[in-house]
Short mmCIF file of C-alpha atoms and ligand atoms in Angstrom, two decimals:
data_model
loop_
_atom_site.label_atom_id
_atom_site.label_comp_id
_atom_site.label_asym_id
_atom_site.label_seq_id
_atom_site.Cartn_x
_atom_site.Cartn_y
_atom_site.Cartn_z
CA MET A 1 -62.18 -142.25 -78.43
CA ASN A 2 -59.87 -144.93 -77.06
CA LEU A 3 -62.03 -147.80 -78.34
CA ASP A 4 -61.57 -146.41 -81.85
CA LYS A 5 -57.79 -146.58 -81.33
CA LEU A 6 -58.15 -150.21 -80.30
CA GLN A 7 -60.17 -151.04 -83.43
CA THR A 8 -57.59 -149.25 -85.63
CA TYR A 9 -54.87 -151.23 -83.87
CA LEU A 10 -56.68 -154.52 -84.68
CA GLN A 11 -57.01 -153.49 -88.33
CA ASN A 12 -53.40 -152.39 -88.62
CA ASN A 13 -52.12 -155.60 -87.08
CA ASN A 14 -54.30 -157.94 -89.13
CA LEU A 15 -56.23 -159.06 -86.02
CA ASP A 16 -59.87 -160.07 -86.07
CA ALA A 17 -60.84 -159.57 -82.46
CA ALA A 18 -59.59 -158.78 -78.96
CA TYR A 19 -60.60 -160.41 -75.70
CA ILE A 20 -59.98 -157.86 -72.92
CA SER A 21 -60.04 -159.49 -69.49
CA ASN A 22 -58.43 -156.97 -67.05
CA PRO A 23 -61.22 -155.09 -65.25
CA ILE A 24 -59.01 -152.01 -65.16
CA THR A 25 -58.63 -152.09 -68.94
CA ILE A 26 -62.38 -152.68 -69.36
CA ALA A 27 -63.07 -149.63 -67.15
CA TYR A 28 -60.53 -147.58 -69.15
CA PHE A 29 -62.27 -148.36 -72.43
CA THR A 30 -65.91 -148.45 -71.29
CA GLY A 31 -66.24 -146.31 -68.16
CA TYR A 32 -67.82 -149.33 -66.45
CA GLU A 33 -65.86 -150.23 -63.34
CA MET A 34 -66.53 -153.61 -61.71
CA GLU A 35 -64.72 -156.27 -59.66
CA PRO A 36 -65.98 -159.63 -60.95
CA HIS A 37 -64.17 -161.78 -58.32
CA GLU A 38 -64.00 -165.32 -59.78
CA ARG A 39 -66.71 -164.78 -62.42
CA ILE A 40 -66.04 -164.06 -66.11
CA PHE A 41 -66.00 -160.39 -67.17
CA ALA A 42 -64.68 -159.29 -70.56
CA LEU A 43 -64.78 -156.70 -73.27
CA LEU A 44 -64.79 -158.09 -76.79
CA ALA A 45 -63.71 -155.82 -79.63
CA PHE A 46 -63.65 -156.54 -83.36
CA LYS A 47 -61.88 -155.19 -86.40
CA ASP A 48 -65.17 -154.85 -88.31
CA ALA A 49 -68.03 -154.84 -85.70
CA ASP A 50 -69.14 -153.11 -82.58
CA PRO A 51 -67.62 -154.16 -79.22
CA PHE A 52 -69.64 -155.63 -76.37
CA VAL A 53 -69.31 -156.27 -72.67
CA PHE A 54 -69.76 -159.75 -71.32
CA ALA A 55 -70.55 -159.94 -67.60
CA PRO A 56 -72.16 -162.11 -64.92
CA ALA A 57 -75.95 -161.86 -65.20
CA LEU A 58 -76.10 -160.16 -61.78
CA ASN A 59 -74.04 -157.25 -63.14
CA VAL A 60 -75.82 -156.71 -66.46
CA GLU A 61 -78.27 -154.03 -65.28
CA GLU A 62 -75.58 -151.94 -63.57
CA ALA A 63 -73.42 -152.23 -66.68
CA LYS A 64 -76.27 -150.96 -68.81
CA ALA A 65 -76.82 -148.06 -66.37
CA SER A 66 -73.12 -147.12 -66.46
CA ASP A 67 -71.26 -144.82 -68.87
CA TRP A 68 -71.03 -147.76 -71.28
CA SER A 69 -73.53 -147.31 -74.10
CA GLY A 70 -72.75 -150.44 -76.10
CA ASP A 71 -74.26 -153.97 -75.79
CA VAL A 72 -73.99 -155.97 -72.60
CA PHE A 73 -74.53 -159.73 -72.52
CA GLY A 74 -74.70 -161.87 -69.39
CA TYR A 75 -74.42 -165.48 -68.24
CA LEU A 76 -75.92 -167.25 -65.28
CA ASP A 77 -73.72 -169.14 -62.83
CA HIS A 78 -74.75 -172.56 -64.08
CA GLU A 79 -74.13 -171.69 -67.75
CA ASP A 80 -70.92 -172.18 -69.74
CA PRO A 81 -69.60 -168.65 -70.29
CA TRP A 82 -67.05 -169.75 -72.91
CA ALA A 83 -69.64 -171.32 -75.18
CA ILE A 84 -71.77 -168.18 -74.91
CA ILE A 85 -68.81 -165.92 -75.66
CA ALA A 86 -67.90 -168.00 -78.73
CA ASP A 87 -71.48 -167.90 -79.92
CA LEU A 88 -71.87 -164.10 -79.40
CA ALA A 89 -68.49 -163.40 -81.09
CA SER A 90 -69.44 -165.55 -84.06
CA GLN A 91 -72.70 -163.63 -84.48
CA ARG A 92 -70.70 -160.39 -84.44
CA SER A 93 -68.02 -161.28 -86.97
CA ALA A 94 -67.68 -163.95 -89.62
CA GLU A 95 -63.89 -164.04 -89.45
CA LEU A 96 -62.49 -164.87 -85.99
CA ASN A 97 -59.10 -166.41 -86.60
CA ARG A 98 -56.61 -164.03 -85.10
CA TRP A 99 -57.27 -162.82 -81.54
CA ALA A 100 -55.45 -160.42 -79.31
CA ILE A 101 -55.39 -161.05 -75.55
CA GLU A 102 -53.90 -159.41 -72.47
CA LYS A 103 -51.06 -161.80 -71.66
CA GLU A 104 -50.26 -159.90 -68.52
CA HIS A 105 -53.72 -160.68 -67.19
CA LEU A 106 -55.52 -163.67 -68.78
CA SER A 107 -54.87 -166.86 -66.84
CA VAL A 108 -53.62 -169.99 -68.56
CA SER A 109 -56.80 -171.94 -67.68
CA ARG A 110 -59.04 -169.22 -69.07
CA LEU A 111 -56.97 -169.05 -72.24
CA GLN A 112 -57.38 -172.80 -72.61
CA ALA A 113 -61.15 -172.47 -72.11
CA LEU A 114 -61.25 -169.84 -74.88
CA GLN A 115 -59.22 -172.02 -77.15
CA THR A 116 -61.55 -174.99 -76.54
CA ALA A 117 -64.60 -172.85 -77.35
CA LEU A 118 -62.98 -171.41 -80.48
CA PRO A 119 -60.82 -174.30 -81.72
CA ASN A 120 -59.74 -172.69 -84.98
CA ALA A 121 -58.68 -169.39 -83.47
CA SER A 122 -55.14 -168.24 -82.58
CA PHE A 123 -54.62 -166.33 -79.37
CA ALA A 124 -50.94 -165.56 -79.91
CA HIS A 125 -51.00 -161.78 -80.09
CA ASP A 126 -50.32 -159.89 -76.86
CA LEU A 127 -52.26 -156.66 -76.46
CA SER A 128 -50.73 -155.67 -73.10
CA PRO A 129 -47.92 -153.43 -74.50
CA PHE A 130 -50.33 -151.51 -76.71
CA ILE A 131 -52.68 -150.88 -73.81
CA ALA A 132 -49.87 -149.80 -71.50
CA ASP A 133 -48.67 -147.30 -74.16
CA LEU A 134 -52.19 -146.01 -74.71
CA ARG A 135 -52.84 -145.52 -70.98
CA MET A 136 -49.46 -143.84 -70.48
CA ILE A 137 -50.57 -140.53 -72.06
CA LYS A 138 -53.38 -139.14 -69.99
CA THR A 139 -56.29 -137.10 -71.33
CA PRO A 140 -57.24 -133.75 -69.73
CA ALA A 141 -60.20 -135.50 -68.04
CA GLU A 142 -57.87 -138.14 -66.57
CA ILE A 143 -55.47 -135.42 -65.32
CA LYS A 144 -58.37 -133.68 -63.52
CA HIS A 145 -59.22 -136.94 -61.69
CA LEU A 146 -55.51 -137.43 -60.74
CA GLN A 147 -55.37 -133.87 -59.38
CA ALA A 148 -58.53 -134.53 -57.34
CA ALA A 149 -57.04 -137.78 -56.02
CA GLY A 150 -53.83 -135.82 -55.12
CA ALA A 151 -55.90 -133.30 -53.11
CA GLU A 152 -57.11 -136.21 -50.99
CA CYS A 153 -53.48 -136.89 -50.02
CA ASP A 154 -52.99 -133.28 -48.98
CA PHE A 155 -56.03 -133.57 -46.70
CA ALA A 156 -54.75 -136.91 -45.38
CA PHE A 157 -51.38 -135.42 -44.47
CA LYS A 158 -53.15 -132.83 -42.36
CA VAL A 159 -55.01 -135.58 -40.56
CA ALA A 160 -51.79 -137.56 -40.17
CA PHE A 161 -49.84 -134.71 -38.67
CA GLU A 162 -52.65 -133.82 -36.25
CA THR A 163 -53.09 -137.48 -35.22
CA LEU A 164 -49.40 -138.24 -34.48
CA LYS A 165 -48.99 -138.68 -30.70
CA GLN A 166 -46.58 -140.44 -28.40
CA GLY A 167 -47.60 -144.03 -27.63
CA MET A 168 -49.95 -144.44 -30.58
CA THR A 169 -49.19 -147.40 -32.77
CA GLU A 170 -48.45 -147.01 -36.47
CA ARG A 171 -51.57 -149.04 -37.11
CA ALA A 172 -53.79 -146.76 -35.02
CA ILE A 173 -52.55 -143.74 -36.89
CA ALA A 174 -53.05 -145.43 -40.26
CA SER A 175 -56.60 -146.43 -39.26
CA GLN A 176 -57.36 -142.91 -38.13
CA ILE A 177 -56.21 -141.48 -41.47
CA ASP A 178 -58.38 -143.95 -43.40
CA TYR A 179 -61.35 -143.36 -41.07
CA GLN A 180 -61.21 -139.53 -41.35
CA LEU A 181 -60.93 -139.77 -45.16
CA GLN A 182 -64.03 -141.91 -45.19
CA VAL A 183 -66.22 -139.96 -42.78
CA GLN A 184 -65.12 -136.45 -43.74
CA HIS A 185 -64.48 -136.86 -47.50
CA GLY A 186 -66.49 -139.96 -48.40
CA THR A 187 -63.33 -141.53 -49.73
CA MET A 188 -64.22 -145.19 -49.98
CA GLN A 189 -60.96 -146.71 -51.12
CA THR A 190 -57.26 -146.27 -50.60
CA SER A 191 -55.01 -146.99 -53.58
CA PHE A 192 -52.78 -149.18 -51.38
CA GLU A 193 -52.54 -149.96 -47.66
CA THR A 194 -51.81 -146.72 -45.82
CA ILE A 195 -48.19 -146.73 -44.69
CA VAL A 196 -47.07 -145.21 -41.38
CA GLN A 197 -43.49 -146.05 -40.32
CA ALA A 198 -41.72 -144.84 -37.21
CA GLY A 199 -37.95 -144.69 -36.71
CA LYS A 200 -36.04 -147.62 -38.16
CA ASN A 201 -39.23 -149.19 -39.58
CA ALA A 202 -39.04 -146.56 -42.28
CA ALA A 203 -35.84 -148.14 -43.57
CA ASN A 204 -38.07 -150.88 -45.14
CA PRO A 205 -39.85 -148.91 -47.91
CA HIS A 206 -43.01 -151.07 -48.15
CA LEU A 207 -43.41 -152.36 -44.58
CA GLY A 208 -47.05 -152.10 -43.64
CA PRO A 209 -48.19 -150.30 -40.48
CA THR A 210 -47.21 -152.36 -37.39
CA MET A 211 -48.07 -152.29 -33.73
CA THR A 212 -44.89 -150.30 -33.08
CA GLN A 213 -45.59 -147.31 -30.77
CA ILE A 214 -44.49 -143.80 -31.69
CA LYS A 215 -41.61 -142.52 -29.51
CA PRO A 216 -40.23 -139.01 -29.21
CA ASN A 217 -37.28 -137.90 -31.31
CA GLU A 218 -37.63 -140.11 -34.37
CA LEU A 219 -38.62 -139.65 -37.99
CA VAL A 220 -42.05 -140.85 -39.09
CA LEU A 221 -42.78 -141.65 -42.74
CA PHE A 222 -46.26 -141.49 -44.26
CA ASP A 223 -47.01 -142.93 -47.70
CA LEU A 224 -50.67 -142.40 -48.64
CA GLY A 225 -52.91 -142.87 -51.60
CA PHE A 226 -56.63 -142.69 -52.32
CA MET A 227 -58.92 -143.51 -55.25
CA LYS A 228 -61.00 -140.69 -56.74
CA GLU A 229 -63.23 -141.07 -59.85
CA GLY A 230 -61.41 -144.33 -60.64
CA TYR A 231 -57.93 -142.71 -60.47
CA ALA A 232 -55.22 -143.22 -57.83
CA SER A 233 -53.03 -140.94 -55.82
CA ASP A 234 -49.73 -141.65 -54.08
CA SER A 235 -47.65 -139.31 -51.96
CA SER A 236 -45.12 -139.53 -49.20
CA ARG A 237 -43.91 -137.15 -46.48
CA THR A 238 -41.46 -137.75 -43.66
CA VAL A 239 -41.71 -135.68 -40.51
CA ALA A 240 -39.74 -135.41 -37.29
CA PHE A 241 -41.65 -136.30 -34.08
CA GLY A 242 -39.66 -134.35 -31.47
CA GLN A 243 -36.10 -133.30 -32.22
CA PRO A 244 -34.35 -134.97 -35.20
CA SER A 245 -30.67 -135.89 -34.86
CA ALA A 246 -28.07 -134.19 -36.96
CA LYS A 247 -27.84 -137.34 -39.17
CA GLU A 248 -31.65 -137.40 -39.65
CA ARG A 249 -31.65 -133.74 -40.59
CA GLU A 250 -28.84 -134.39 -43.07
CA ILE A 251 -30.51 -137.32 -44.86
CA TYR A 252 -33.80 -135.47 -44.93
CA GLU A 253 -32.18 -132.38 -46.50
CA VAL A 254 -30.29 -134.42 -49.11
CA ASN A 255 -33.46 -136.27 -50.07
CA ARG A 256 -35.51 -133.11 -50.18
CA GLU A 257 -33.00 -131.43 -52.47
CA ALA A 258 -32.86 -134.52 -54.75
CA GLN A 259 -36.69 -134.73 -54.95
CA GLN A 260 -37.14 -131.02 -55.68
CA ALA A 261 -34.36 -131.03 -58.27
CA ALA A 262 -36.09 -133.89 -60.16
CA VAL A 263 -39.54 -132.14 -59.94
CA ASP A 264 -37.89 -128.96 -61.33
CA ALA A 265 -36.00 -130.82 -64.05
CA ALA A 266 -38.79 -133.08 -65.42
CA LYS A 267 -39.88 -131.92 -68.87
CA PRO A 268 -40.66 -133.31 -72.34
CA GLY A 269 -37.70 -134.52 -74.38
CA MET A 270 -35.58 -135.97 -71.57
CA THR A 271 -35.53 -139.68 -70.93
CA ALA A 272 -36.84 -141.49 -67.85
CA SER A 273 -33.29 -142.58 -67.18
CA GLU A 274 -31.96 -139.01 -67.28
CA LEU A 275 -34.63 -137.87 -64.81
CA ASP A 276 -33.73 -140.72 -62.46
CA ALA A 277 -30.13 -139.57 -62.59
CA VAL A 278 -31.00 -135.98 -61.57
CA ALA A 279 -32.07 -137.16 -58.13
CA ARG A 280 -29.69 -140.13 -57.86
CA ASP A 281 -26.64 -138.03 -58.56
CA ILE A 282 -27.44 -135.62 -55.70
CA ILE A 283 -27.92 -138.51 -53.25
CA THR A 284 -24.79 -140.31 -54.50
CA LYS A 285 -22.60 -137.19 -54.25
CA ALA A 286 -23.78 -136.71 -50.69
CA GLY A 287 -22.56 -140.26 -49.93
CA TYR A 288 -25.96 -142.03 -49.65
CA GLY A 289 -26.26 -143.63 -53.11
CA GLU A 290 -26.19 -147.18 -51.69
CA TYR A 291 -29.24 -146.36 -49.54
CA PHE A 292 -31.41 -145.26 -52.47
CA ILE A 293 -32.61 -148.74 -53.28
CA HIS A 294 -35.42 -148.25 -55.84
CA ARG A 295 -36.26 -146.43 -59.02
CA LEU A 296 -37.09 -142.74 -58.85
CA GLY A 297 -40.73 -143.25 -59.76
CA HIS A 298 -43.59 -145.11 -61.40
CA GLY A 299 -46.48 -144.15 -63.60
CA ILE A 300 -49.84 -143.51 -62.03
CA GLY A 301 -53.39 -143.56 -63.39
CA LYS A 302 -56.20 -146.06 -62.92
CA VAL A 303 -53.71 -148.07 -60.81
CA VAL A 304 -51.04 -146.86 -58.52
CA HIS A 305 -48.15 -148.49 -60.39
CA GLU A 306 -48.21 -148.41 -64.20
CA ALA A 307 -46.08 -147.23 -67.07
CA PRO A 308 -43.70 -145.37 -67.31
CA ALA A 309 -41.05 -146.59 -64.91
CA ILE A 310 -38.72 -143.70 -64.10
CA MET A 311 -35.48 -145.62 -63.75
CA GLN A 312 -31.95 -146.17 -64.88
CA GLY A 313 -31.82 -147.83 -68.27
CA ASN A 314 -35.28 -146.72 -69.42
CA ASP A 315 -34.70 -144.63 -72.54
CA LEU A 316 -38.35 -143.75 -72.95
CA VAL A 317 -38.61 -140.07 -73.87
CA LEU A 318 -40.97 -138.11 -71.60
CA GLN A 319 -43.96 -136.54 -73.29
CA PRO A 320 -46.71 -134.18 -72.17
CA GLY A 321 -49.55 -136.15 -70.48
CA MET A 322 -47.32 -138.75 -68.86
CA CYS A 323 -48.09 -138.95 -65.14
CA PHE A 324 -45.72 -140.49 -62.63
CA SER A 325 -44.23 -140.24 -59.14
CA ILE A 326 -40.94 -138.64 -58.17
CA GLU A 327 -39.98 -140.29 -54.92
CA PRO A 328 -36.32 -140.60 -53.96
CA GLY A 329 -35.62 -142.25 -50.61
CA ILE A 330 -32.70 -142.84 -48.28
CA TYR A 331 -33.05 -145.97 -46.13
CA ILE A 332 -30.33 -146.71 -43.58
CA PRO A 333 -31.01 -150.14 -42.07
CA GLY A 334 -31.52 -150.10 -38.29
CA VAL A 335 -31.36 -146.29 -38.26
CA ALA A 336 -34.05 -144.39 -40.20
CA GLY A 337 -35.70 -143.93 -43.57
CA VAL A 338 -36.74 -140.84 -45.50
CA ARG A 339 -38.92 -140.64 -48.59
CA ILE A 340 -40.57 -137.65 -50.19
CA GLU A 341 -43.00 -138.28 -53.02
CA ASP A 342 -45.16 -136.28 -55.38
CA CYS A 343 -47.02 -137.51 -58.43
CA GLY A 344 -47.57 -135.14 -61.30
CA VAL A 345 -48.01 -134.68 -65.02
CA VAL A 346 -45.47 -133.72 -67.71
CA THR A 347 -46.68 -130.45 -69.26
CA GLU A 348 -45.57 -128.69 -72.44
CA ASN A 349 -42.52 -127.30 -70.67
CA GLY A 350 -42.22 -128.88 -67.25
CA PHE A 351 -43.91 -130.96 -64.55
CA GLU A 352 -46.96 -130.09 -62.48
CA VAL A 353 -47.41 -131.90 -59.18
CA PHE A 354 -50.73 -133.22 -57.85
CA THR A 355 -49.81 -132.81 -54.15
CA HIS A 356 -48.83 -129.53 -52.47
CA THR A 357 -48.09 -130.37 -48.82
CA SER A 358 -44.87 -128.55 -47.78
CA LYS A 359 -41.62 -130.46 -48.08
CA ASP A 360 -39.69 -128.38 -45.53
CA LEU A 361 -38.78 -130.62 -42.59
CA LYS A 362 -41.84 -130.49 -40.32
CA ILE A 363 -41.12 -130.86 -36.64
CA ILE A 364 -44.08 -132.06 -34.63
CA PRO A 365 -43.62 -131.37 -30.87
CA ALA A 366 -43.43 -134.64 -28.97
CA ASP A 367 -44.83 -133.27 -25.68
MN1 MN B 17 -45.19 -144.34 -55.07
#
């Protein structure tokens, strides 16, 4: 179990305890998912004692009813959570000198509050890299959730292609996609704001849906993701609404070839940098290298962007169980943008995608 790995890590690194503050990390270790807003929510782990969850009093009962079977302690709004945490930790373990924290998450003011409550302790050790490495290799159960989340994207693309009509705004289409996912599939949460981009808007990779109306004879880019069982999906398709120009057909085909080549090439033993190059070389040779303005992909799991980054200069060797996106894009400012994206998992001998919507250029009649 992953919490055993955390305890072993504490022992091997001569650490007494860990203060885990990122709700995503807490969910990863405990199965209890919660958004605490401004209140204090933490998992405390020890080298020689059982871990416990510390939560606002109003969440204690739901935490106890969750998959988490360990202790849960709460605090009321008017109480000092830091004094209670220090007291609970001291009851758990006699030696509390060296602590590990998530430096990527814990705020400076909360670190200072911890330090004040535990004046003799050191909070110098950063646990964030260990947690990122641990989360990078997915278990079979996690891969099942990622596949299920991917299937939501395939459904959403069907909705998107059926919804696309002349005169509709990008925002209306995005809202319709989200609405149909909620009412037909019970999907309560997207993993990021649904992206619908028409024409030259697609040349800005992360531009949110605008009030721009869909016109005939332009490319429309969809980038969609939904949460399922606490895991994210993320997939992009670009379609032609009406007749694409020769240039649009060309950049689509170059990008499609680059994306498929990378999906086909991904396997254990190669580096993230080498995989990025598979797609980038095809786009560069076709003359569009300067328009591919981001890394090939990002890891995916409990959040939509996590390790590993599939990019130039990352010598990380790919291993079975790593899950990430493969999403080359060509963005020509003022003209058009194309991106095709599938997330998937590195298997023993290749790469298995989570989304299966066709990547042949789809032409949706504009009349
Ligand atoms: Mn992505």
